[in-house]
JSON list of N, CA and C in Angstrom, two decimals:
[
{"chain": "Q", "resi": 1036, "resn": "MET", "atom": "N", "xyz": [-23.19, -12.62, 11.05]},
{"chain": "Q", "resi": 1036, "resn": "MET", "atom": "CA", "xyz": [-22.45, -12.15, 10.68]},
{"chain": "Q", "resi": 1036, "resn": "MET", "atom": "C", "xyz": [-22.68, -14.34, 9.86]},
{"chain": "Q", "resi": 1037, "resn": "GLY", "atom": "N", "xyz": [-23.01, -14.15, 8.11]},
{"chain": "Q", "resi": 1037, "resn": "GLY", "atom": "CA", "xyz": [-22.48, -15.92, 7.73]},
{"chain": "Q", "resi": 1037, "resn": "GLY", "atom": "C", "xyz": [-20.93, -16.27, 7.34]},
{"chain": "Q", "resi": 1038, "resn": "LEU", "atom": "N", "xyz": [-21.13, -16.74, 6.45]},
{"chain": "Q", "resi": 1038, "resn": "LEU", "atom": "CA", "xyz": [-19.81, -17.28, 5.73]},
{"chain": "Q", "resi": 1038, "resn": "LEU", "atom": "C", "xyz": [-20.50, -17.12, 4.28]},
{"chain": "Q", "resi": 1039, "resn": "ASN", "atom": "N", "xyz": [-19.70, -15.87, 3.95]},
{"chain": "Q", "resi": 1039, "resn": "ASN", "atom": "CA", "xyz": [-19.70, -15.63, 1.92]},
{"chain": "Q", "resi": 1039, "resn": "ASN", "atom": "C", "xyz": [-18.63, -16.66, 1.44]},
{"chain": "Q", "resi": 1040, "resn": "VAL", "atom": "N", "xyz": [-18.89, -16.83, 0.66]},
{"chain": "Q", "resi": 1040, "resn": "VAL", "atom": "CA", "xyz": [-17.58, -17.61, -0.06]},
{"chain": "Q", "resi": 1040, "resn": "VAL", "atom": "C", "xyz": [-17.93, -17.75, -1.50]},
{"chain": "Q", "resi": 1041, "resn": "GLU", "atom": "N", "xyz": [-18.69, -16.16, -2.08]},
{"chain": "Q", "resi": 1041, "resn": "GLU", "atom": "CA", "xyz": [-19.03, -16.08, -2.66]},
{"chain": "Q", "resi": 1041, "resn": "GLU", "atom": "C", "xyz": [-17.67, -15.39, -3.80]},
{"chain": "Q", "resi": 1042, "resn": "ALA", "atom": "N", "xyz": [-17.12, -15.62, -4.91]},
{"chain": "Q", "resi": 1042, "resn": "ALA", "atom": "CA", "xyz": [-16.25, -14.74, -5.49]},
{"chain": "Q", "resi": 1042, "resn": "ALA", "atom": "C", "xyz": [-16.27, -12.80, -5.72]},
{"chain": "Q", "resi": 1043, "resn": "ARG", "atom": "N", "xyz": [-15.77, -11.61, -5.23]},
{"chain": "Q", "resi": 1043, "resn": "ARG", "atom": "CA", "xyz": [-15.96, -10.45, -4.86]},
{"chain": "Q", "resi": 1043, "resn": "ARG", "atom": "C", "xyz": [-14.84, -10.10, -6.38]},
{"chain": "Q", "resi": 1044, "resn": "HIS", "atom": "N", "xyz": [-16.06, -9.30, -7.04]},
{"chain": "Q", "resi": 1044, "resn": "HIS", "atom": "CA", "xyz": [-14.41, -8.68, -8.20]},
{"chain": "Q", "resi": 1044, "resn": "HIS", "atom": "C", "xyz": [-15.11, -6.91, -7.41]},
{"chain": "Q", "resi": 1045, "resn": "LEU", "atom": "N", "xyz": [-13.57, -5.84, -7.73]},
{"chain": "Q", "resi": 1045, "resn": "LEU", "atom": "CA", "xyz": [-13.27, -5.20, -7.30]},
{"chain": "Q", "resi": 1045, "resn": "LEU", "atom": "C", "xyz": [-12.89, -4.16, -8.97]},
{"chain": "Q", "resi": 1046, "resn": "ALA", "atom": "N", "xyz": [-14.22, -3.47, -8.80]},
{"chain": "Q", "resi": 1046, "resn": "ALA", "atom": "CA", "xyz": [-13.81, -2.23, -10.03]},
{"chain": "Q", "resi": 1046, "resn": "ALA", "atom": "C", "xyz": [-13.17, -2.80, -11.29]},
{"chain": "Q", "resi": 1047, "resn": "GLY", "atom": "N", "xyz": [-14.11, -3.94, -11.98]},
{"chain": "Q", "resi": 1047, "resn": "GLY", "atom": "CA", "xyz": [-13.89, -4.44, -13.23]},
{"chain": "Q", "resi": 1047, "resn": "GLY", "atom": "C", "xyz": [-12.86, -5.70, -12.92]},
{"chain": "Q", "resi": 1048, "resn": "GLN", "atom": "N", "xyz": [-11.33, -5.62, -11.39]},
{"chain": "Q", "resi": 1048, "resn": "GLN", "atom": "CA", "xyz": [-10.59, -6.80, -11.93]},
{"chain": "Q", "resi": 1048, "resn": "GLN", "atom": "C", "xyz": [-11.71, -8.21, -11.62]},
{"chain": "Q", "resi": 1049, "resn": "PRO", "atom": "N", "xyz": [-10.36, -9.21, -12.43]},
{"chain": "Q", "resi": 1049, "resn": "PRO", "atom": "CA", "xyz": [-11.04, -10.76, -11.83]},
{"chain": "Q", "resi": 1049, "resn": "PRO", "atom": "C", "xyz": [-10.93, -10.43, -10.34]},
{"chain": "Q", "resi": 1050, "resn": "ALA", "atom": "N", "xyz": [-11.68, -11.98, -10.22]},
{"chain": "Q", "resi": 1050, "resn": "ALA", "atom": "CA", "xyz": [-12.31, -12.70, -8.54]},
{"chain": "Q", "resi": 1050, "resn": "ALA", "atom": "C", "xyz": [-10.08, -13.32, -8.29]},
{"chain": "Q", "resi": 1051, "resn": "ALA", "atom": "N", "xyz": [-10.31, -13.27, -7.33]},
{"chain": "Q", "resi": 1051, "resn": "ALA", "atom": "CA", "xyz": [-9.03, -13.50, -7.07]},
{"chain": "Q", "resi": 1051, "resn": "ALA", "atom": "C", "xyz": [-9.28, -15.37, -6.48]},
{"chain": "Q", "resi": 1052, "resn": "LEU", "atom": "N", "xyz": [-8.37, -16.34, -6.72]},
{"chain": "Q", "resi": 1052, "resn": "LEU", "atom": "CA", "xyz": [-8.12, -17.48, -6.60]},
{"chain": "Q", "resi": 1052, "resn": "LEU", "atom": "C", "xyz": [-9.26, -17.49, -5.52]},
{"chain": "Q", "resi": 1053, "resn": "GLN", "atom": "N", "xyz": [-9.61, -18.84, -5.33]},
{"chain": "Q", "resi": 1053, "resn": "GLN", "atom": "CA", "xyz": [-10.36, -18.99, -3.10]},
{"chain": "Q", "resi": 1053, "resn": "GLN", "atom": "C", "xyz": [-8.43, -19.45, -2.70]},
{"chain": "Q", "resi": 1054, "resn": "GLN", "atom": "N", "xyz": [-8.26, -19.35, -1.43]},
{"chain": "Q", "resi": 1054, "resn": "GLN", "atom": "CA", "xyz": [-7.14, -19.88, -0.74]},
{"chain": "Q", "resi": 1054, "resn": "GLN", "atom": "C", "xyz": [-7.52, -21.24, -0.26]},
{"chain": "Q", "resi": 1055, "resn": "PRO", "atom": "N", "xyz": [-6.83, -21.52, -0.49]},
{"chain": "Q", "resi": 1055, "resn": "PRO", "atom": "CA", "xyz": [-6.44, -23.04, 0.26]},
{"chain": "Q", "resi": 1055, "resn": "PRO", "atom": "C", "xyz": [-7.82, -24.00, 1.14]},
{"chain": "Q", "resi": 1056, "resn": "GLU", "atom": "N", "xyz": [-7.13, -22.84, 2.50]},
{"chain": "Q", "resi": 1056, "resn": "GLU", "atom": "CA", "xyz": [-8.41, -23.01, 3.72]},
{"chain": "Q", "resi": 1056, "resn": "GLU", "atom": "C", "xyz": [-10.06, -22.88, 3.67]},
{"chain": "Q", "resi": 1057, "resn": "ASP", "atom": "N", "xyz": [-10.15, -21.58, 2.77]},
{"chain": "Q", "resi": 1057, "resn": "ASP", "atom": "CA", "xyz": [-11.51, -21.67, 2.48]},
{"chain": "Q", "resi": 1057, "resn": "ASP", "atom": "C", "xyz": [-11.94, -22.51, 1.83]},
{"chain": "Q", "resi": 1058, "resn": "VAL", "atom": "N", "xyz": [-11.28, -22.96, 1.00]},
{"chain": "Q", "resi": 1058, "resn": "VAL", "atom": "CA", "xyz": [-12.03, -24.30, -0.56]},
{"chain": "Q", "resi": 1058, "resn": "VAL", "atom": "C", "xyz": [-11.73, -25.50, 0.84]},
{"chain": "Q", "resi": 1059, "resn": "PHE", "atom": "N", "xyz": [-10.89, -25.73, 1.64]},
{"chain": "Q", "resi": 1059, "resn": "PHE", "atom": "CA", "xyz": [-11.21, -26.79, 3.00]},
{"chain": "Q", "resi": 1059, "resn": "PHE", "atom": "C", "xyz": [-12.52, -26.75, 3.61]},
{"chain": "Q", "resi": 1060, "resn": "LEU", "atom": "N", "xyz": [-12.24, -25.28, 4.27]},
{"chain": "Q", "resi": 1060, "resn": "LEU", "atom": "CA", "xyz": [-13.47, -25.15, 4.85]},
{"chain": "Q", "resi": 1060, "resn": "LEU", "atom": "C", "xyz": [-14.87, -25.03, 4.56]},
{"chain": "Q", "resi": 1061, "resn": "SER", "atom": "N", "xyz": [-15.25, -25.31, 3.18]},
{"chain": "Q", "resi": 1061, "resn": "SER", "atom": "CA", "xyz": [-16.34, -24.74, 1.88]},
{"chain": "Q", "resi": 1061, "resn": "SER", "atom": "C", "xyz": [-16.42, -26.52, 2.18]},
{"chain": "Q", "resi": 1062, "resn": "TRP", "atom": "N", "xyz": [-15.35, -27.15, 1.86]},
{"chain": "Q", "resi": 1062, "resn": "TRP", "atom": "CA", "xyz": [-15.82, -28.71, 1.79]},
{"chain": "Q", "resi": 1062, "resn": "TRP", "atom": "C", "xyz": [-16.06, -29.40, 2.78]},
{"chain": "Q", "resi": 1063, "resn": "LEU", "atom": "N", "xyz": [-15.73, -29.05, 3.94]},
{"chain": "Q", "resi": 1063, "resn": "LEU", "atom": "CA", "xyz": [-15.84, -29.10, 5.44]},
{"chain": "Q", "resi": 1063, "resn": "LEU", "atom": "C", "xyz": [-17.36, -29.84, 5.73]},
{"chain": "Q", "resi": 1064, "resn": "LEU", "atom": "N", "xyz": [-17.87, -28.12, 5.51]},
{"chain": "Q", "resi": 1064, "resn": "LEU", "atom": "CA", "xyz": [-18.99, -27.54, 6.47]},
{"chain": "Q", "resi": 1064, "resn": "LEU", "atom": "C", "xyz": [-20.23, -28.44, 5.09]},
{"chain": "Q", "resi": 1065, "resn": "ALA", "atom": "N", "xyz": [-20.06, -29.14, 3.51]},
{"chain": "Q", "resi": 1065, "resn": "ALA", "atom": "CA", "xyz": [-20.54, -29.26, 3.04]},
{"chain": "Q", "resi": 1065, "resn": "ALA", "atom": "C", "xyz": [-21.24, -30.74, 3.00]},
{"chain": "Q", "resi": 1066, "resn": "GLN", "atom": "N", "xyz": [-20.22, -31.29, 4.31]},
{"chain": "Q", "resi": 1066, "resn": "GLN", "atom": "CA", "xyz": [-20.01, -32.75, 4.23]},
{"chain": "Q", "resi": 1066, "resn": "GLN", "atom": "C", "xyz": [-21.45, -33.22, 4.74]},
{"chain": "Q", "resi": 1067, "resn": "PRO", "atom": "N", "xyz": [-22.15, -34.00, 4.07]},
{"chain": "Q", "resi": 1067, "resn": "PRO", "atom": "CA", "xyz": [-23.70, -35.06, 4.76]},
{"chain": "Q", "resi": 1067, "resn": "PRO", "atom": "C", "xyz": [-23.21, -35.62, 6.30]},
{"chain": "Q", "resi": 1068, "resn": "ALA", "atom": "N", "xyz": [-24.72, -35.58, 7.13]},
{"chain": "Q", "resi": 1068, "resn": "ALA", "atom": "CA", "xyz": [-23.86, -36.15, 9.01]},
{"chain": "Q", "resi": 1068, "resn": "ALA", "atom": "C", "xyz": [-23.85, -37.36, 7.91]},
{"chain": "Q", "resi": 1069, "resn": "GLY", "atom": "N", "xyz": [-23.22, -38.42, 8.72]},
{"chain": "Q", "resi": 1069, "resn": "GLY", "atom": "CA", "xyz": [-22.74, -39.62, 8.79]},
{"chain": "Q", "resi": 1069, "resn": "GLY", "atom": "C", "xyz": [-21.88, -39.89, 7.24]},
{"chain": "Q", "resi": 1070, "resn": "THR", "atom": "N", "xyz": [-21.24, -38.90, 7.16]},
{"chain": "Q", "resi": 1070, "resn": "THR", "atom": "CA", "xyz": [-19.66, -38.67, 6.09]},
{"chain": "Q", "resi": 1070, "resn": "THR", "atom": "C", "xyz": [-19.07, -39.77, 7.12]},
{"chain": "Q", "resi": 1071, "resn": "ASP", "atom": "N", "xyz": [-18.17, -40.03, 6.51]},
{"chain": "Q", "resi": 1071, "resn": "ASP", "atom": "CA", "xyz": [-16.99, -40.73, 7.26]},
{"chain": "Q", "resi": 1071, "resn": "ASP", "atom": "C", "xyz": [-15.94, -40.00, 6.73]},
{"chain": "Q", "resi": 1072, "resn": "LEU", "atom": "N", "xyz": [-15.26, -38.87, 7.41]},
{"chain": "Q", "resi": 1072, "resn": "LEU", "atom": "CA", "xyz": [-14.11, -37.80, 7.39]},
{"chain": "Q", "resi": 1072, "resn": "LEU", "atom": "C", "xyz": [-12.53, -38.38, 6.41]},
{"chain": "Q", "resi": 1073, "resn": "ALA", "atom": "N", "xyz": [-12.47, -39.90, 7.05]},
{"chain": "Q", "resi": 1073, "resn": "ALA", "atom": "CA", "xyz": [-10.74, -40.12, 7.39]},
{"chain": "Q", "resi": 1073, "resn": "ALA", "atom": "C", "xyz": [-11.57, -40.49, 5.54]},
{"chain": "Q", "resi": 1074, "resn": "ALA", "atom": "N", "xyz": [-12.40, -41.68, 5.13]},
{"chain": "Q", "resi": 1074, "resn": "ALA", "atom": "CA", "xyz": [-12.83, -41.94, 4.05]},
{"chain": "Q", "resi": 1074, "resn": "ALA", "atom": "C", "xyz": [-12.19, -40.37, 2.72]},
{"chain": "Q", "resi": 1075, "resn": "ALA", "atom": "N", "xyz": [-13.40, -39.89, 2.99]},
{"chain": "Q", "resi": 1075, "resn": "ALA", "atom": "CA", "xyz": [-14.12, -38.81, 2.61]},
{"chain": "Q", "resi": 1075, "resn": "ALA", "atom": "C", "xyz": [-12.09, -37.91, 2.23]},
{"chain": "Q", "resi": 1076, "resn": "ALA", "atom": "N", "xyz": [-11.78, -37.59, 3.42]},
{"chain": "Q", "resi": 1076, "resn": "ALA", "atom": "CA", "xyz": [-10.34, -37.09, 2.71]},
{"chain": "Q", "resi": 1076, "resn": "ALA", "atom": "C", "xyz": [-9.04, -37.87, 1.96]},
{"chain": "Q", "resi": 1077, "resn": "THR", "atom": "N", "xyz": [-9.21, -39.22, 1.93]},
{"chain": "Q", "resi": 1077, "resn": "THR", "atom": "CA", "xyz": [-8.65, -40.07, 1.15]},
{"chain": "Q", "resi": 1077, "resn": "THR", "atom": "C", "xyz": [-8.39, -40.07, -0.19]},
{"chain": "Q", "resi": 1078, "resn": "ILE", "atom": "N", "xyz": [-10.27, -39.50, -0.75]},
{"chain": "Q", "resi": 1078, "resn": "ILE", "atom": "CA", "xyz": [-10.25, -39.70, -2.13]},
{"chain": "Q", "resi": 1078, "resn": "ILE", "atom": "C", "xyz": [-9.96, -38.71, -2.25]},
{"chain": "Q", "resi": 1079, "resn": "GLU", "atom": "N", "xyz": [-10.25, -36.81, -1.81]},
{"chain": "Q", "resi": 1079, "resn": "GLU", "atom": "CA", "xyz": [-9.51, -36.05, -2.22]},
{"chain": "Q", "resi": 1079, "resn": "GLU", "atom": "C", "xyz": [-7.81, -35.46, -1.83]},
{"chain": "Q", "resi": 1080, "resn": "ILE", "atom": "N", "xyz": [-7.49, -36.78, -0.95]},
{"chain": "Q", "resi": 1080, "resn": "ILE", "atom": "CA", "xyz": [-6.03, -36.21, -1.44]},
{"chain": "Q", "resi": 1080, "resn": "ILE", "atom": "C", "xyz": [-6.03, -37.38, -2.58]},
{"chain": "Q", "resi": 1081, "resn": "ALA", "atom": "N", "xyz": [-6.09, -38.01, -3.06]},
{"chain": "Q", "resi": 1081, "resn": "ALA", "atom": "CA", "xyz": [-5.91, -39.55, -4.02]},
{"chain": "Q", "resi": 1081, "resn": "ALA", "atom": "C", "xyz": [-5.97, -38.18, -5.75]},
{"chain": "Q", "resi": 1082, "resn": "ARG", "atom": "N", "xyz": [-7.33, -37.43, -5.47]},
{"chain": "Q", "resi": 1082, "resn": "ARG", "atom": "CA", "xyz": [-7.12, -36.76, -6.52]},
{"chain": "Q", "resi": 1082, "resn": "ARG", "atom": "C", "xyz": [-6.71, -35.52, -6.15]},
{"chain": "Q", "resi": 1083, "resn": "LEU", "atom": "N", "xyz": [-5.83, -34.31, -5.36]},
{"chain": "Q", "resi": 1083, "resn": "LEU", "atom": "CA", "xyz": [-5.18, -33.65, -5.51]},
{"chain": "Q", "resi": 1083, "resn": "LEU", "atom": "C", "xyz": [-3.60, -33.56, -5.98]},
{"chain": "Q", "resi": 1084, "resn": "GLN", "atom": "N", "xyz": [-3.36, -35.66, -5.85]},
{"chain": "Q", "resi": 1084, "resn": "GLN", "atom": "CA", "xyz": [-1.95, -36.34, -6.09]},
{"chain": "Q", "resi": 1084, "resn": "GLN", "atom": "C", "xyz": [-1.81, -36.19, -7.64]},
{"chain": "Q", "resi": 1085, "resn": "ARG", "atom": "N", "xyz": [-3.02, -36.07, -8.41]},
{"chain": "Q", "resi": 1085, "resn": "ARG", "atom": "CA", "xyz": [-2.59, -36.34, -9.79]},
{"chain": "Q", "resi": 1085, "resn": "ARG", "atom": "C", "xyz": [-2.74, -34.75, -10.25]},
{"chain": "Q", "resi": 1086, "resn": "TYR", "atom": "N", "xyz": [-2.70, -33.63, -9.45]},
{"chain": "Q", "resi": 1086, "resn": "TYR", "atom": "CA", "xyz": [-2.06, -32.66, -9.58]},
{"chain": "Q", "resi": 1086, "resn": "TYR", "atom": "C", "xyz": [-0.95, -32.79, -10.62]},
{"chain": "Q", "resi": 1087, "resn": "ARG", "atom": "N", "xyz": [-0.59, -31.96, -11.66]},
{"chain": "Q", "resi": 1087, "resn": "ARG", "atom": "CA", "xyz": [0.73, -31.80, -12.14]},
{"chain": "Q", "resi": 1087, "resn": "ARG", "atom": "C", "xyz": [0.70, -30.58, -12.34]},
{"chain": "Q", "resi": 1088, "resn": "GLY", "atom": "N", "xyz": [0.45, -29.50, -11.68]},
{"chain": "Q", "resi": 1088, "resn": "GLY", "atom": "CA", "xyz": [0.37, -27.96, -12.42]},
{"chain": "Q", "resi": 1088, "resn": "GLY", "atom": "C", "xyz": [1.52, -28.03, -11.17]},
{"chain": "Q", "resi": 1089, "resn": "ASP", "atom": "N", "xyz": [1.70, -26.49, -11.36]},
{"chain": "Q", "resi": 1089, "resn": "ASP", "atom": "CA", "xyz": [2.74, -25.52, -10.75]},
{"chain": "Q", "resi": 1089, "resn": "ASP", "atom": "C", "xyz": [1.96, -24.76, -9.31]},
{"chain": "Q", "resi": 1090, "resn": "HIS", "atom": "N", "xyz": [0.97, -24.68, -9.44]},
{"chain": "Q", "resi": 1090, "resn": "HIS", "atom": "CA", "xyz": [0.60, -23.65, -8.31]},
{"chain": "Q", "resi": 1090, "resn": "HIS", "atom": "C", "xyz": [0.71, -24.41, -7.27]},
{"chain": "Q", "resi": 1091, "resn": "PRO", "atom": "N", "xyz": [0.74, -23.56, -6.10]},
{"chain": "Q", "resi": 1091, "resn": "PRO", "atom": "CA", "xyz": [1.32, -24.46, -5.43]},
{"chain": "Q", "resi": 1091, "resn": "PRO", "atom": "C", "xyz": [-0.17, -24.50, -4.54]},
{"chain": "Q", "resi": 1092, "resn": "GLY", "atom": "N", "xyz": [-1.53, -24.00, -4.25]},
{"chain": "Q", "resi": 1092, "resn": "GLY", "atom": "CA", "xyz": [-2.49, -24.69, -4.01]},
{"chain": "Q", "resi": 1092, "resn": "GLY", "atom": "C", "xyz": [-2.64, -25.91, -3.68]},
{"chain": "Q", "resi": 1093, "resn": "PRO", "atom": "N", "xyz": [-3.00, -26.41, -5.09]},
{"chain": "Q", "resi": 1093, "resn": "PRO", "atom": "CA", "xyz": [-3.52, -27.70, -4.63]},
{"chain": "Q", "resi": 1093, "resn": "PRO", "atom": "C", "xyz": [-2.63, -28.44, -3.58]},
{"chain": "Q", "resi": 1094, "resn": "ARG", "atom": "N", "xyz": [-1.26, -28.10, -3.65]},
{"chain": "Q", "resi": 1094, "resn": "ARG", "atom": "CA", "xyz": [-0.57, -28.67, -2.67]},
{"chain": "Q", "resi": 1094, "resn": "ARG", "atom": "C", "xyz": [-0.76, -28.87, -0.36]},
{"chain": "Q", "resi": 1095, "resn": "ARG", "atom": "N", "xyz": [-1.24, -27.25, -0.87]},
{"chain": "Q", "resi": 1095, "resn": "ARG", "atom": "CA", "xyz": [-1.68, -27.14, 0.78]},
{"chain": "Q", "resi": 1095, "resn": "ARG", "atom": "C", "xyz": [-2.83, -27.36, 0.65]},
{"chain": "Q", "resi": 1096, "resn": "LEU", "atom": "N", "xyz": [-3.52, -27.16, -0.28]},
{"chain": "Q", "resi": 1096, "resn": "LEU", "atom": "CA", "xyz": [-5.07, -28.26, 0.57]},
{"chain": "Q", "resi": 1096, "resn": "LEU", "atom": "C", "xyz": [-4.60, -29.66, 0.51]},
{"chain": "Q", "resi": 1097, "resn": "ALA", "atom": "N", "xyz": [-4.11, -30.24, -0.23]},
{"chain": "Q", "resi": 1097, "resn": "ALA", "atom": "CA", "xyz": [-3.77, -31.53, 0.21]},
{"chain": "Q", "resi": 1097, "resn": "ALA", "atom": "C", "xyz": [-3.02, -32.13, 1.84]},
{"chain": "Q", "resi": 1098, "resn": "GLU", "atom": "N", "xyz": [-2.22, -30.47, 2.02]},
{"chain": "Q", "resi": 1098, "resn": "GLU", "atom": "CA", "xyz": [-1.75, -30.83, 3.49]},
{"chain": "Q", "resi": 1098, "resn": "GLU", "atom": "C", "xyz": [-2.43, -30.74, 4.28]},
{"chain": "Q", "resi": 1099, "resn": "LEU", "atom": "N", "xyz": [-3.98, -30.25, 4.36]},
{"chain": "Q", "resi": 1099, "resn": "LEU", "atom": "CA", "xyz": [-5.16, -29.61, 4.80]},
{"chain": "Q", "resi": 1099, "resn": "LEU", "atom": "C", "xyz": [-5.70, -31.20, 5.04]},
{"chain": "Q", "resi": 1100, "resn": "PHE", "atom": "N", "xyz": [-6.07, -31.93, 4.20]},
{"chain": "Q", "resi": 1100, "resn": "PHE", "atom": "CA", "xyz": [-6.70, -32.42, 4.41]},
{"chain": "Q", "resi": 1100, "resn": "PHE", "atom": "C", "xyz": [-6.07, -34.28, 4.74]},
{"chain": "Q", "resi": 1101, "resn": "GLU", "atom": "N", "xyz": [-4.74, -34.24, 4.29]},
{"chain": "Q", "resi": 1101, "resn": "GLU", "atom": "CA", "xyz": [-3.44, -36.03, 5.55]},
{"chain": "Q", "resi": 1101, "resn": "GLU", "atom": "C", "xyz": [-3.54, -34.82, 6.71]},
{"chain": "Q", "resi": 1102, "resn": "ALA", "atom": "N", "xyz": [-3.64, -33.44, 7.02]},
{"chain": "Q", "resi": 1102, "resn": "ALA", "atom": "CA", "xyz": [-3.87, -33.14, 8.88]},
{"chain": "Q", "resi": 1102, "resn": "ALA", "atom": "C", "xyz": [-5.23, -33.52, 9.46]},
{"chain": "Q", "resi": 1103, "resn": "LEU", "atom": "N", "xyz": [-6.64, -33.63, 8.45]},
{"chain": "Q", "resi": 1103, "resn": "LEU", "atom": "CA", "xyz": [-7.73, -33.87, 8.78]},
{"chain": "Q", "resi": 1103, "resn": "LEU", "atom": "C", "xyz": [-8.00, -35.24, 8.89]},
{"chain": "Q", "resi": 1104, "resn": "GLN", "atom": "N", "xyz": [-7.34, -35.73, 7.97]},
{"chain": "Q", "resi": 1104, "resn": "GLN", "atom": "CA", "xyz": [-6.78, -37.40, 8.22]},
{"chain": "Q", "resi": 1104, "resn": "GLN", "atom": "C", "xyz": [-6.12, -37.78, 9.09]},
{"chain": "Q", "resi": 1105, "resn": "GLY", "atom": "N", "xyz": [-4.95, -37.32, 9.54]},
{"chain": "Q", "resi": 1105, "resn": "GLY", "atom": "CA", "xyz": [-4.48, -37.44, 10.57]},
{"chain": "Q", "resi": 1105, "resn": "GLY", "atom": "C", "xyz": [-4.94, -37.50, 12.11]},
{"chain": "Q", "resi": 1106, "resn": "SER", "atom": "N", "xyz": [-6.00, -36.85, 12.20]},
{"chain": "Q", "resi": 1106, "resn": "SER", "atom": "CA", "xyz": [-7.05, -35.79, 13.23]},
{"chain": "Q", "resi": 1106, "resn": "SER", "atom": "C", "xyz": [-7.91, -36.63, 13.72]},
{"chain": "Q", "resi": 1107, "resn": "VAL", "atom": "N", "xyz": [-8.80, -37.40, 12.57]},
{"chain": "Q", "resi": 1107, "resn": "VAL", "atom": "CA", "xyz": [-9.49, -38.37, 12.85]},
{"chain": "Q", "resi": 1107, "resn": "VAL", "atom": "C", "xyz": [-9.79, -39.88, 12.85]},
{"chain": "Q", "resi": 1108, "resn": "ALA", "atom": "N", "xyz": [-10.26, -40.71, 13.90]},
{"chain": "Q", "resi": 1108, "resn": "ALA", "atom": "CA", "xyz": [-9.95, -41.68, 13.67]},
{"chain": "Q", "resi": 1108, "resn": "ALA", "atom": "C", "xyz": [-10.96, -42.17, 12.84]},
{"chain": "Q", "resi": 1109, "resn": "PRO", "atom": "N", "xyz": [-10.45, -43.26, 11.91]},
{"chain": "Q", "resi": 1109, "resn": "PRO", "atom": "CA", "xyz": [-10.95, -44.13, 11.21]},
{"chain": "Q", "resi": 1109, "resn": "PRO", "atom": "C", "xyz": [-12.27, -44.30, 11.08]},
{"chain": "Q", "resi": 1110, "resn": "GLY", "atom": "N", "xyz": [-13.01, -44.46, 10.30]},
{"chain": "Q", "resi": 1110, "resn": "GLY", "atom": "CA", "xyz": [-14.97, -44.81, 10.58]},
{"chain": "Q", "resi": 1110, "resn": "GLY", "atom": "C", "xyz": [-15.19, -43.24, 11.44]},
{"chain": "Q", "resi": 1111, "resn": "SER", "atom": "N", "xyz": [-15.14, -42.61, 11.66]},
{"chain": "Q", "resi": 1111, "resn": "SER", "atom": "CA", "xyz": [-15.54, -41.68, 12.50]},
{"chain": "Q", "resi": 1111, "resn": "SER", "atom": "C", "xyz": [-16.48, -40.76, 11.19]},
{"chain": "Q", "resi": 1112, "resn": "LYS", "atom": "N", "xyz": [-17.30, -40.79, 11.67]},
{"chain": "Q", "resi": 1112, "resn": "LYS", "atom": "CA", "xyz": [-18.79, -40.11, 11.18]},
{"chain": "Q", "resi": 1112, "resn": "LYS", "atom": "C", "xyz": [-19.04, -38.62, 12.01]},
{"chain": "Q", "resi": 1113, "resn": "ILE", "atom": "N", "xyz": [-19.83, -37.81, 10.62]},
{"chain": "Q", "resi": 1113, "resn": "ILE", "atom": "CA", "xyz": [-20.67, -36.82, 11.56]},
{"chain": "Q", "resi": 1113, "resn": "ILE", "atom": "C", "xyz": [-21.52, -36.37, 11.74]},
{"chain": "Q", "resi": 1114, "resn": "ARG", "atom": "N", "xyz": [-21.64, -35.85, 12.92]},
{"chain": "Q", "resi": 1114, "resn": "ARG", "atom": "CA", "xyz": [-23.30, -36.33, 13.56]},
{"chain": "Q", "resi": 1114, "resn": "ARG", "atom": "C", "xyz": [-23.96, -34.92, 13.57]},
{"chain": "Q", "resi": 1115, "resn": "GLN", "atom": "N", "xyz": [-25.62, -35.10, 13.65]},
{"chain": "Q", "resi": 1115, "resn": "GLN", "atom": "CA", "xyz": [-26.29, -34.19, 13.45]},
{"chain": "Q", "resi": 1115, "resn": "GLN", "atom": "C", "xyz": [-26.59, -33.70, 14.56]}
]
């Protein structure tokens, strides 16, 4: 069974927004070998902090990136 990240449509209903955890996991899996995860998370956190809307999703996504940032040593890179 594979990871299916495609939006699903049910009987003419619009696709639901992806959950922050799904977005985070997709981002993490898409990082190429050699990526400095702490630095990449910093970039995403800065991008999410510019969001000025009311939806809680971007705040939750920022929390996930902050947790990742706090759990990896600076300069840690993805290995092949």
